[in-house]
Every structure is written in structure tokens, then in C-alpha cells.
Amino acid sequence: MSLDPNAALVLFSGGQDSATCLAWALDRFGRVETLGFDYGQRHRIELAVRAPLRQAISAAFPAWAAKLGEDHVLDLAVLGQISNTALTSDAAIAMQANGLPNTFVPGRNLLFFTFAAALAYRRGIKHIVTGVCETDYSGYPDCRDDTVKAMQLALNLGMDTRFVLHTPLMWIDKAQTWSLAAGLGGEALVEIIRTGSHSCYNGTRATLHEWGHGCATCPACALRAQGWRGFVEQTGGYSCLE
Ligand code: ZN
């Protein structure tokens, strides 16, 4: 199986992190495809923002538009059937005794990587890009660097191939993720991600806060708001781009 070393598949959920990763990949690779998963997530609205985000990035960055290829959405409804979590049901979001929020969906990212690799195999894509991060995150063990490295090894052994799993956000915090977006695409990209991406676990997009749309109270909104404040404090926000 020959994989195109100039092609990348981005795990693109529609959130801030994966939107930044999409820009990161478009900046580096000659052909970039995107992949989303429908797993019965309570914030299914994130799936609806994916196409408009891709269109906004294409419209603002013609050089990237030429590289942006197919979008794929895989149905992983089975994940919702086997998981009893706040991310796949109406249960209230809370911390569990094991220190993990009940939004943790066991096996989710392991399955995502596996399906992404199976798709990349079929599409002849060598590079797989994901926005997982263990800097300021919810503690999900399947977002950690060691997990991703182990998955890369397992996938390459199991498919007898040589994928490279990229995690450009692994060692930076949410404020630095905004700075990364600013470095890649300036204020135009920051503004597209701020207004167009979706992070809120409750699926709320009624209000546009300075850090984006959301309920402002769930853990995902709290993390996103904190990151935006850090970005503004550390860099002056948009003034750093002038
Ligand atoms: Zn929220």
C-alpha cells in the first residue's frame, strides 16, 4: 500500500482545536481531507458547523482552498449505544470518583484513530492530524501523548503501513492554540474560528461571547473562555496582529 507523503487527513469535529489543526495541515500538506464522527453526541450541532467552517476557510485563503479535498462523516452511533456518559445522553455533566468528568466516552478516541487510519488507508493518505492535547484538558487518558504514540504503533503494525499521527496542540495550552491560529492565518483565521467553531458540550450557540458561542458554564466553554482570556492577556489579542 503506497501512502501519499504529501496528503493529510484531519480529524475535524468542528471545534476550536480541530479547526486550528485543519489550518495547520493546510499550511503544510498538498492535499488535505477532513473527517468527522457522528456518535450521538449531545452537542451534535458541532457537525453542522463543519461545512460552513470549511467554506469560510476556503473563501478567506485561496491557496488553502486549492488543497482542501473531500470531507467524510462516519456514523459511529454504536458508540452512543455502548456508552452511558454525559456526552452521549442527557445526564448532567459532573465529576466522577475517578477524577474524570462523566463526559469521558471510554474508547472514543481509540476508535476515532482506528477509523481514521482505515479511511486514510483507503484514500492513500500518510498523515493523520488530531487536535488532542494534554496541557489544559479534561484529563481524558486517550488524549495523552503516550496513547497517541501507542496507537500509531498499533495501527502501523496492524495495517502493515507507515502512518504518522500528528498532534500539533499536544504541548500547548488553549491560549497558545489561539496564537497558533493567529500565526497561521492572522485575524481572519482567528475570527473564523472564534465565531464559526463549536466547543460547548450543551450545544448552545444562541450567544456569541468574546471567546465564541456557547452556554458559558459547561467544562468545554470554561476551558475555551479561559484560553481566550489568556490569549488576549498574553498577546493583546488582535492588537498583536496589527
Ligand atoms: Zn457550554
PDB file of C-alpha atoms and ligand atoms in Angstrom:
ATOM      1  CA  MET A   1       0.000   0.000   0.000  1.00  0.00           C
ATOM      2  CA  SER A   2       1.571   3.318  -1.007  1.00  0.00           C
ATOM      3  CA  LEU A   3       0.587   6.351   1.007  1.00  0.00           C
ATOM      4  CA  ASP A   4       0.910   9.870  -0.389  1.00  0.00           C
ATOM      5  CA  PRO A   5       3.522  11.620   1.821  1.00  0.00           C
ATOM      6  CA  ASN A   6       2.034  14.977   0.871  1.00  0.00           C
ATOM      7  CA  ALA A   7      -1.516  14.145   1.971  1.00  0.00           C
ATOM      8  CA  ALA A   8      -3.148  14.547   5.364  1.00  0.00           C
ATOM      9  CA  LEU A   9      -6.437  13.531   6.955  1.00  0.00           C
ATOM     10  CA  VAL A  10      -7.597  15.883   9.710  1.00  0.00           C
ATOM     11  CA  LEU A  11      -9.940  14.679  12.449  1.00  0.00           C
ATOM     12  CA  PHE A  12     -12.248  17.648  12.166  1.00  0.00           C
ATOM     13  CA  SER A  13     -15.015  17.801  14.770  1.00  0.00           C
ATOM     14  CA  GLY A  14     -15.914  21.447  14.222  1.00  0.00           C
ATOM     15  CA  GLY A  15     -14.333  22.607  17.483  1.00  0.00           C
ATOM     16  CA  GLN A  16     -11.647  25.234  18.072  1.00  0.00           C
ATOM     17  CA  ASP A  17      -8.834  22.682  18.293  1.00  0.00           C
ATOM     18  CA  SER A  18      -9.650  20.721  15.175  1.00  0.00           C
ATOM     19  CA  ALA A  19     -10.283  23.898  13.163  1.00  0.00           C
ATOM     20  CA  THR A  20      -6.809  25.100  14.145  1.00  0.00           C
ATOM     21  CA  CYS A  21      -5.409  21.699  13.162  1.00  0.00           C
ATOM     22  CA  LEU A  22      -7.109  21.978   9.774  1.00  0.00           C
ATOM     23  CA  ALA A  23      -5.313  25.271   9.131  1.00  0.00           C
ATOM     24  CA  TRP A  24      -2.059  23.752  10.404  1.00  0.00           C
ATOM     25  CA  ALA A  25      -2.403  20.885   7.925  1.00  0.00           C
ATOM     26  CA  LEU A  26      -3.383  23.159   5.026  1.00  0.00           C
ATOM     27  CA  ASP A  27      -0.231  25.164   5.729  1.00  0.00           C
ATOM     28  CA  ARG A  28       1.967  22.048   5.467  1.00  0.00           C
ATOM     29  CA  PHE A  29       0.496  19.463   3.130  1.00  0.00           C
ATOM     30  CA  GLY A  30      -0.513  19.500  -0.513  1.00  0.00           C
ATOM     31  CA  ARG A  31      -3.789  17.613  -0.123  1.00  0.00           C
ATOM     32  CA  VAL A  32      -5.945  17.734   2.992  1.00  0.00           C
ATOM     33  CA  GLU A  33      -9.149  15.812   3.643  1.00  0.00           C
ATOM     34  CA  THR A  34     -11.352  16.081   6.728  1.00  0.00           C
ATOM     35  CA  LEU A  35     -13.166  13.507   8.828  1.00  0.00           C
ATOM     36  CA  GLY A  36     -15.976  13.914  11.343  1.00  0.00           C
ATOM     37  CA  PHE A  37     -17.809  11.393  13.501  1.00  0.00           C
ATOM     38  CA  ASP A  38     -21.491  11.209  14.287  1.00  0.00           C
ATOM     39  CA  TYR A  39     -21.674   9.217  17.533  1.00  0.00           C
ATOM     40  CA  GLY A  40     -24.881  10.546  19.031  1.00  0.00           C
ATOM     41  CA  GLN A  41     -23.029  13.356  20.815  1.00  0.00           C
ATOM     42  CA  ARG A  42     -25.295  15.712  22.751  1.00  0.00           C
ATOM     43  CA  HIS A  43     -23.589  18.630  21.005  1.00  0.00           C
ATOM     44  CA  ARG A  44     -24.414  17.313  17.535  1.00  0.00           C
ATOM     45  CA  ILE A  45     -24.552  20.911  16.419  1.00  0.00           C
ATOM     46  CA  GLU A  46     -20.760  20.672  16.089  1.00  0.00           C
ATOM     47  CA  LEU A  47     -21.365  18.554  12.974  1.00  0.00           C
ATOM     48  CA  ALA A  48     -23.451  21.330  11.449  1.00  0.00           C
ATOM     49  CA  VAL A  49     -20.690  23.937  11.750  1.00  0.00           C
ATOM     50  CA  ARG A  50     -18.114  21.786   9.905  1.00  0.00           C
ATOM     51  CA  ALA A  51     -19.166  22.605   6.335  1.00  0.00           C
ATOM     52  CA  PRO A  52     -19.542  26.373   6.951  1.00  0.00           C
ATOM     53  CA  LEU A  53     -16.125  26.387   8.641  1.00  0.00           C
ATOM     54  CA  ARG A  54     -14.520  24.656   5.664  1.00  0.00           C
ATOM     55  CA  GLN A  55     -16.235  27.112   3.327  1.00  0.00           C
ATOM     56  CA  ALA A  56     -15.157  30.146   5.361  1.00  0.00           C
ATOM     57  CA  ILE A  57     -11.528  28.981   5.446  1.00  0.00           C
ATOM     58  CA  SER A  58     -11.601  28.285   1.693  1.00  0.00           C
ATOM     59  CA  ALA A  59     -13.084  31.690   0.931  1.00  0.00           C
ATOM     60  CA  ALA A  60     -10.540  33.563   3.045  1.00  0.00           C
ATOM     61  CA  PHE A  61      -7.471  31.574   1.981  1.00  0.00           C
ATOM     62  CA  PRO A  62      -7.488  30.683  -1.744  1.00  0.00           C
ATOM     63  CA  ALA A  63      -4.114  28.915  -1.524  1.00  0.00           C
ATOM     64  CA  TRP A  64      -5.577  26.600   1.096  1.00  0.00           C
ATOM     65  CA  ALA A  65      -8.827  26.175  -0.837  1.00  0.00           C
ATOM     66  CA  ALA A  66      -6.845  24.578  -3.657  1.00  0.00           C
ATOM     67  CA  LYS A  67      -5.549  21.928  -1.245  1.00  0.00           C
ATOM     68  CA  LEU A  68      -8.772  21.212   0.644  1.00  0.00           C
ATOM     69  CA  GLY A  69     -10.216  17.918  -0.535  1.00  0.00           C
ATOM     70  CA  GLU A  70     -13.101  15.708   0.405  1.00  0.00           C
ATOM     71  CA  ASP A  71     -14.982  15.797   3.679  1.00  0.00           C
ATOM     72  CA  HIS A  72     -16.010  12.500   5.274  1.00  0.00           C
ATOM     73  CA  VAL A  73     -18.504  11.861   8.072  1.00  0.00           C
ATOM     74  CA  LEU A  74     -18.630   8.388   9.595  1.00  0.00           C
ATOM     75  CA  ASP A  75     -21.603   7.103  11.553  1.00  0.00           C
ATOM     76  CA  LEU A  76     -20.430   5.753  14.916  1.00  0.00           C
ATOM     77  CA  ALA A  77     -23.857   5.578  16.531  1.00  0.00           C
ATOM     78  CA  VAL A  78     -22.741   2.319  18.111  1.00  0.00           C
ATOM     79  CA  LEU A  79     -20.532   4.383  20.439  1.00  0.00           C
ATOM     80  CA  GLY A  80     -23.619   6.052  21.878  1.00  0.00           C
ATOM     81  CA  GLN A  81     -25.272   2.673  22.300  1.00  0.00           C
ATOM     82  CA  ILE A  82     -22.472   1.174  24.376  1.00  0.00           C
ATOM     83  CA  SER A  83     -21.575   4.299  26.390  1.00  0.00           C
ATOM     84  CA  ASN A  84     -23.529   5.763  29.276  1.00  0.00           C
ATOM     85  CA  THR A  85     -21.924   9.193  29.526  1.00  0.00           C
ATOM     86  CA  ALA A  86     -22.989  12.816  29.737  1.00  0.00           C
ATOM     87  CA  LEU A  87     -21.660  13.335  26.221  1.00  0.00           C
ATOM     88  CA  THR A  88     -23.957  10.720  24.718  1.00  0.00           C
ATOM     89  CA  SER A  89     -27.055  11.220  26.887  1.00  0.00           C
ATOM     90  CA  ASP A  90     -28.967  13.961  28.696  1.00  0.00           C
ATOM     91  CA  ALA A  91     -27.229  13.265  32.038  1.00  0.00           C
ATOM     92  CA  ALA A  92     -25.891  16.303  33.883  1.00  0.00           C
ATOM     93  CA  ILE A  93     -22.176  16.948  33.426  1.00  0.00           C
ATOM     94  CA  ALA A  94     -20.340  16.127  36.673  1.00  0.00           C
ATOM     95  CA  MET A  95     -17.020  14.922  38.036  1.00  0.00           C
ATOM     96  CA  GLN A  96     -16.718  11.212  38.784  1.00  0.00           C
ATOM     97  CA  ALA A  97     -14.946   9.487  41.668  1.00  0.00           C
ATOM     98  CA  ASN A  98     -12.054   8.542  39.354  1.00  0.00           C
ATOM     99  CA  GLY A  99     -11.284  12.221  38.714  1.00  0.00           C
ATOM    100  CA  LEU A 100     -12.653  12.196  35.185  1.00  0.00           C
ATOM    101  CA  PRO A 101     -15.733  14.154  34.131  1.00  0.00           C
ATOM    102  CA  ASN A 102     -18.641  11.955  33.048  1.00  0.00           C
ATOM    103  CA  THR A 103     -18.234  13.431  29.565  1.00  0.00           C
ATOM    104  CA  PHE A 104     -15.427  10.900  29.085  1.00  0.00           C
ATOM    105  CA  VAL A 105     -16.543   8.357  26.477  1.00  0.00           C
ATOM    106  CA  PRO A 106     -14.393   5.246  27.015  1.00  0.00           C
ATOM    107  CA  GLY A 107     -12.582   4.200  23.873  1.00  0.00           C
ATOM    108  CA  ARG A 108     -13.821   7.160  21.843  1.00  0.00           C
ATOM    109  CA  ASN A 109     -10.505   8.493  20.582  1.00  0.00           C
ATOM    110  CA  LEU A 110      -9.082   4.994  20.178  1.00  0.00           C
ATOM    111  CA  LEU A 111     -11.962   4.221  17.834  1.00  0.00           C
ATOM    112  CA  PHE A 112     -11.591   7.591  16.101  1.00  0.00           C
ATOM    113  CA  PHE A 113      -7.914   6.908  15.360  1.00  0.00           C
ATOM    114  CA  THR A 114      -8.700   3.399  14.140  1.00  0.00           C
ATOM    115  CA  PHE A 115     -11.457   4.533  11.774  1.00  0.00           C
ATOM    116  CA  ALA A 116      -9.338   7.477  10.616  1.00  0.00           C
ATOM    117  CA  ALA A 117      -6.478   5.124   9.774  1.00  0.00           C
ATOM    118  CA  ALA A 118      -8.810   2.738   7.938  1.00  0.00           C
ATOM    119  CA  LEU A 119     -10.102   5.662   5.876  1.00  0.00           C
ATOM    120  CA  ALA A 120      -6.596   7.056   5.309  1.00  0.00           C
ATOM    121  CA  TYR A 121      -5.536   3.596   4.122  1.00  0.00           C
ATOM    122  CA  ARG A 122      -8.289   3.553   1.510  1.00  0.00           C
ATOM    123  CA  ARG A 123      -7.562   7.163   0.479  1.00  0.00           C
ATOM    124  CA  GLY A 124      -3.782   6.638   0.324  1.00  0.00           C
ATOM    125  CA  ILE A 125      -3.110   9.321   2.964  1.00  0.00           C
ATOM    126  CA  LYS A 126       0.046   9.091   5.069  1.00  0.00           C
ATOM    127  CA  HIS A 127      -0.509  11.809   7.671  1.00  0.00           C
ATOM    128  CA  ILE A 128      -3.301  11.840  10.258  1.00  0.00           C
ATOM    129  CA  VAL A 129      -3.769  15.054  12.237  1.00  0.00           C
ATOM    130  CA  THR A 130      -5.668  15.317  15.507  1.00  0.00           C
ATOM    131  CA  GLY A 131      -6.205  18.160  17.968  1.00  0.00           C
ATOM    132  CA  VAL A 132      -5.819  16.134  21.153  1.00  0.00           C
ATOM    133  CA  CYS A 133      -3.868  17.872  23.899  1.00  0.00           C
ATOM    134  CA  GLU A 134      -2.686  17.019  27.398  1.00  0.00           C
ATOM    135  CA  THR A 135      -1.759  20.538  28.505  1.00  0.00           C
ATOM    136  CA  ASP A 136      -5.016  22.121  29.680  1.00  0.00           C
ATOM    137  CA  TYR A 137      -7.545  19.389  29.010  1.00  0.00           C
ATOM    138  CA  SER A 138     -10.284  17.447  30.752  1.00  0.00           C
ATOM    139  CA  GLY A 139      -7.928  14.632  31.788  1.00  0.00           C
ATOM    140  CA  TYR A 140      -9.149  12.192  29.149  1.00  0.00           C
ATOM    141  CA  PRO A 141      -6.470   9.473  29.061  1.00  0.00           C
ATOM    142  CA  ASP A 142      -6.999   8.896  25.345  1.00  0.00           C
ATOM    143  CA  CYS A 143      -5.865  12.462  24.625  1.00  0.00           C
ATOM    144  CA  ARG A 144      -2.399  11.853  26.058  1.00  0.00           C
ATOM    145  CA  ASP A 145       0.786  11.732  24.047  1.00  0.00           C
ATOM    146  CA  ASP A 146       1.622   8.186  25.122  1.00  0.00           C
ATOM    147  CA  THR A 147      -1.806   6.970  23.974  1.00  0.00           C
ATOM    148  CA  VAL A 148      -1.376   8.555  20.554  1.00  0.00           C
ATOM    149  CA  LYS A 149       2.150   7.150  20.158  1.00  0.00           C
ATOM    150  CA  ALA A 150       0.899   3.688  21.141  1.00  0.00           C
ATOM    151  CA  MET A 151      -1.973   3.977  18.663  1.00  0.00           C
ATOM    152  CA  GLN A 152       0.421   4.976  15.875  1.00  0.00           C
ATOM    153  CA  LEU A 153       2.485   1.882  16.569  1.00  0.00           C
ATOM    154  CA  ALA A 154      -0.561  -0.394  16.823  1.00  0.00           C
ATOM    155  CA  LEU A 155      -2.114   0.951  13.622  1.00  0.00           C
ATOM    156  CA  ASN A 156       1.118   0.645  11.661  1.00  0.00           C
ATOM    157  CA  LEU A 157       1.649  -2.912  12.888  1.00  0.00           C
ATOM    158  CA  GLY A 158      -1.984  -3.888  12.356  1.00  0.00           C
ATOM    159  CA  MET A 159      -2.232  -2.426   8.845  1.00  0.00           C
ATOM    160  CA  ASP A 160       1.400  -3.050   7.843  1.00  0.00           C
ATOM    161  CA  THR A 161       1.876   0.543   6.818  1.00  0.00           C
ATOM    162  CA  ARG A 162       3.557   3.764   7.958  1.00  0.00           C
ATOM    163  CA  PHE A 163       1.068   6.368   9.097  1.00  0.00           C
ATOM    164  CA  VAL A 164       2.286   9.391  11.025  1.00  0.00           C
ATOM    165  CA  LEU A 165      -0.100  10.682  13.701  1.00  0.00           C
ATOM    166  CA  HIS A 166       0.397  14.425  14.225  1.00  0.00           C
ATOM    167  CA  THR A 167      -0.717  16.237  17.384  1.00  0.00           C
ATOM    168  CA  PRO A 168       0.239  19.906  16.877  1.00  0.00           C
ATOM    169  CA  LEU A 169      -1.610  21.001  20.032  1.00  0.00           C
ATOM    170  CA  MET A 170      -0.322  18.331  22.412  1.00  0.00           C
ATOM    171  CA  TRP A 171       2.049  20.548  24.415  1.00  0.00           C
ATOM    172  CA  ILE A 172       0.397  23.950  24.117  1.00  0.00           C
ATOM    173  CA  ASP A 173      -2.475  25.403  26.124  1.00  0.00           C
ATOM    174  CA  LYS A 174      -5.699  26.879  24.766  1.00  0.00           C
ATOM    175  CA  ALA A 175      -4.259  30.405  24.757  1.00  0.00           C
ATOM    176  CA  GLN A 176      -1.324  29.210  22.661  1.00  0.00           C
ATOM    177  CA  THR A 177      -3.764  27.419  20.352  1.00  0.00           C
ATOM    178  CA  TRP A 178      -5.295  30.829  19.545  1.00  0.00           C
ATOM    179  CA  SER A 179      -1.773  32.185  18.993  1.00  0.00           C
ATOM    180  CA  LEU A 180      -1.050  29.279  16.660  1.00  0.00           C
ATOM    181  CA  ALA A 181      -4.152  30.152  14.628  1.00  0.00           C
ATOM    182  CA  ALA A 182      -3.088  33.799  14.578  1.00  0.00           C
ATOM    183  CA  GLY A 183       0.343  32.808  13.285  1.00  0.00           C
ATOM    184  CA  LEU A 184      -1.146  30.612  10.559  1.00  0.00           C
ATOM    185  CA  GLY A 185      -3.883  32.874   9.272  1.00  0.00           C
ATOM    186  CA  GLY A 186      -3.879  36.156  11.190  1.00  0.00           C
ATOM    187  CA  GLU A 187      -7.002  37.872  12.415  1.00  0.00           C
ATOM    188  CA  ALA A 188      -9.072  36.448   9.558  1.00  0.00           C
ATOM    189  CA  LEU A 189      -8.484  32.878  10.707  1.00  0.00           C
ATOM    190  CA  VAL A 190      -8.870  33.706  14.408  1.00  0.00           C
ATOM    191  CA  GLU A 191     -12.188  35.361  13.634  1.00  0.00           C
ATOM    192  CA  ILE A 192     -13.420  32.405  11.555  1.00  0.00           C
ATOM    193  CA  ILE A 193     -12.571  30.003  14.387  1.00  0.00           C
ATOM    194  CA  ARG A 194     -13.877  32.294  17.133  1.00  0.00           C
ATOM    195  CA  THR A 195     -17.282  32.774  15.531  1.00  0.00           C
ATOM    196  CA  GLY A 196     -17.611  29.595  13.467  1.00  0.00           C
ATOM    197  CA  SER A 197     -16.274  26.721  15.564  1.00  0.00           C
ATOM    198  CA  HIS A 198     -18.228  24.944  18.266  1.00  0.00           C
ATOM    199  CA  SER A 199     -16.931  23.647  21.638  1.00  0.00           C
ATOM    200  CA  CYS A 200     -19.918  23.806  24.008  1.00  0.00           C
ATOM    201  CA  TYR A 201     -20.994  20.401  25.334  1.00  0.00           C
ATOM    202  CA  ASN A 202     -24.554  21.661  25.736  1.00  0.00           C
ATOM    203  CA  GLY A 203     -24.792  22.519  22.047  1.00  0.00           C
ATOM    204  CA  THR A 204     -25.719  26.131  22.767  1.00  0.00           C
ATOM    205  CA  ARG A 205     -24.975  28.699  20.062  1.00  0.00           C
ATOM    206  CA  ALA A 206     -27.519  31.380  20.966  1.00  0.00           C
ATOM    207  CA  THR A 207     -24.995  33.857  22.368  1.00  0.00           C
ATOM    208  CA  LEU A 208     -21.702  34.999  20.824  1.00  0.00           C
ATOM    209  CA  HIS A 209     -19.323  35.692  23.708  1.00  0.00           C
ATOM    210  CA  GLU A 210     -15.919  37.296  23.187  1.00  0.00           C
ATOM    211  CA  TRP A 211     -14.471  33.750  23.069  1.00  0.00           C
ATOM    212  CA  GLY A 212     -17.167  32.311  20.793  1.00  0.00           C
ATOM    213  CA  HIS A 213     -20.591  30.659  21.007  1.00  0.00           C
ATOM    214  CA  GLY A 214     -21.632  28.566  24.000  1.00  0.00           C
ATOM    215  CA  CYS A 215     -23.508  28.185  27.265  1.00  0.00           C
ATOM    216  CA  ALA A 216     -20.560  29.719  29.189  1.00  0.00           C
ATOM    217  CA  THR A 217     -20.923  27.224  32.060  1.00  0.00           C
ATOM    218  CA  CYS A 218     -20.005  23.720  30.816  1.00  0.00           C
ATOM    219  CA  PRO A 219     -16.381  22.488  31.095  1.00  0.00           C
ATOM    220  CA  ALA A 220     -15.754  22.962  27.365  1.00  0.00           C
ATOM    221  CA  CYS A 221     -16.954  26.575  27.481  1.00  0.00           C
ATOM    222  CA  ALA A 222     -14.937  27.235  30.657  1.00  0.00           C
ATOM    223  CA  LEU A 223     -11.769  25.931  29.010  1.00  0.00           C
ATOM    224  CA  ARG A 224     -12.403  27.907  25.845  1.00  0.00           C
ATOM    225  CA  ALA A 225     -13.158  31.160  27.696  1.00  0.00           C
ATOM    226  CA  GLN A 226     -10.054  30.748  29.860  1.00  0.00           C
ATOM    227  CA  GLY A 227      -7.933  30.164  26.759  1.00  0.00           C
ATOM    228  CA  TRP A 228      -9.281  33.240  25.011  1.00  0.00           C
ATOM    229  CA  ARG A 229      -8.601  35.419  28.079  1.00  0.00           C
ATOM    230  CA  GLY A 230      -5.056  34.064  28.223  1.00  0.00           C
ATOM    231  CA  PHE A 231      -4.562  34.799  24.527  1.00  0.00           C
ATOM    232  CA  VAL A 232      -5.749  38.379  24.960  1.00  0.00           C
ATOM    233  CA  GLU A 233      -3.688  38.924  28.126  1.00  0.00           C
ATOM    234  CA  GLN A 234      -0.503  37.398  26.735  1.00  0.00           C
ATOM    235  CA  THR A 235      -0.617  38.858  23.256  1.00  0.00           C
ATOM    236  CA  GLY A 236      -3.037  41.754  23.369  1.00  0.00           C
ATOM    237  CA  GLY A 237      -5.429  39.686  21.239  1.00  0.00           C
ATOM    238  CA  TYR A 238      -5.988  41.166  17.826  1.00  0.00           C
ATOM    239  CA  SER A 239      -3.652  44.092  18.560  1.00  0.00           C
ATOM    240  CA  CYS A 240      -0.737  41.646  18.284  1.00  0.00           C
ATOM    241  CA  LEU A 241      -1.732  41.093  14.672  1.00  0.00           C
ATOM    242  CA  GLU A 242      -1.671  44.734  13.639  1.00  0.00           C
TER     243      GLU A 242
HETATM  244 ZN    ZN B   1     -21.030  25.203  27.126  1.00  0.00          ZN
END
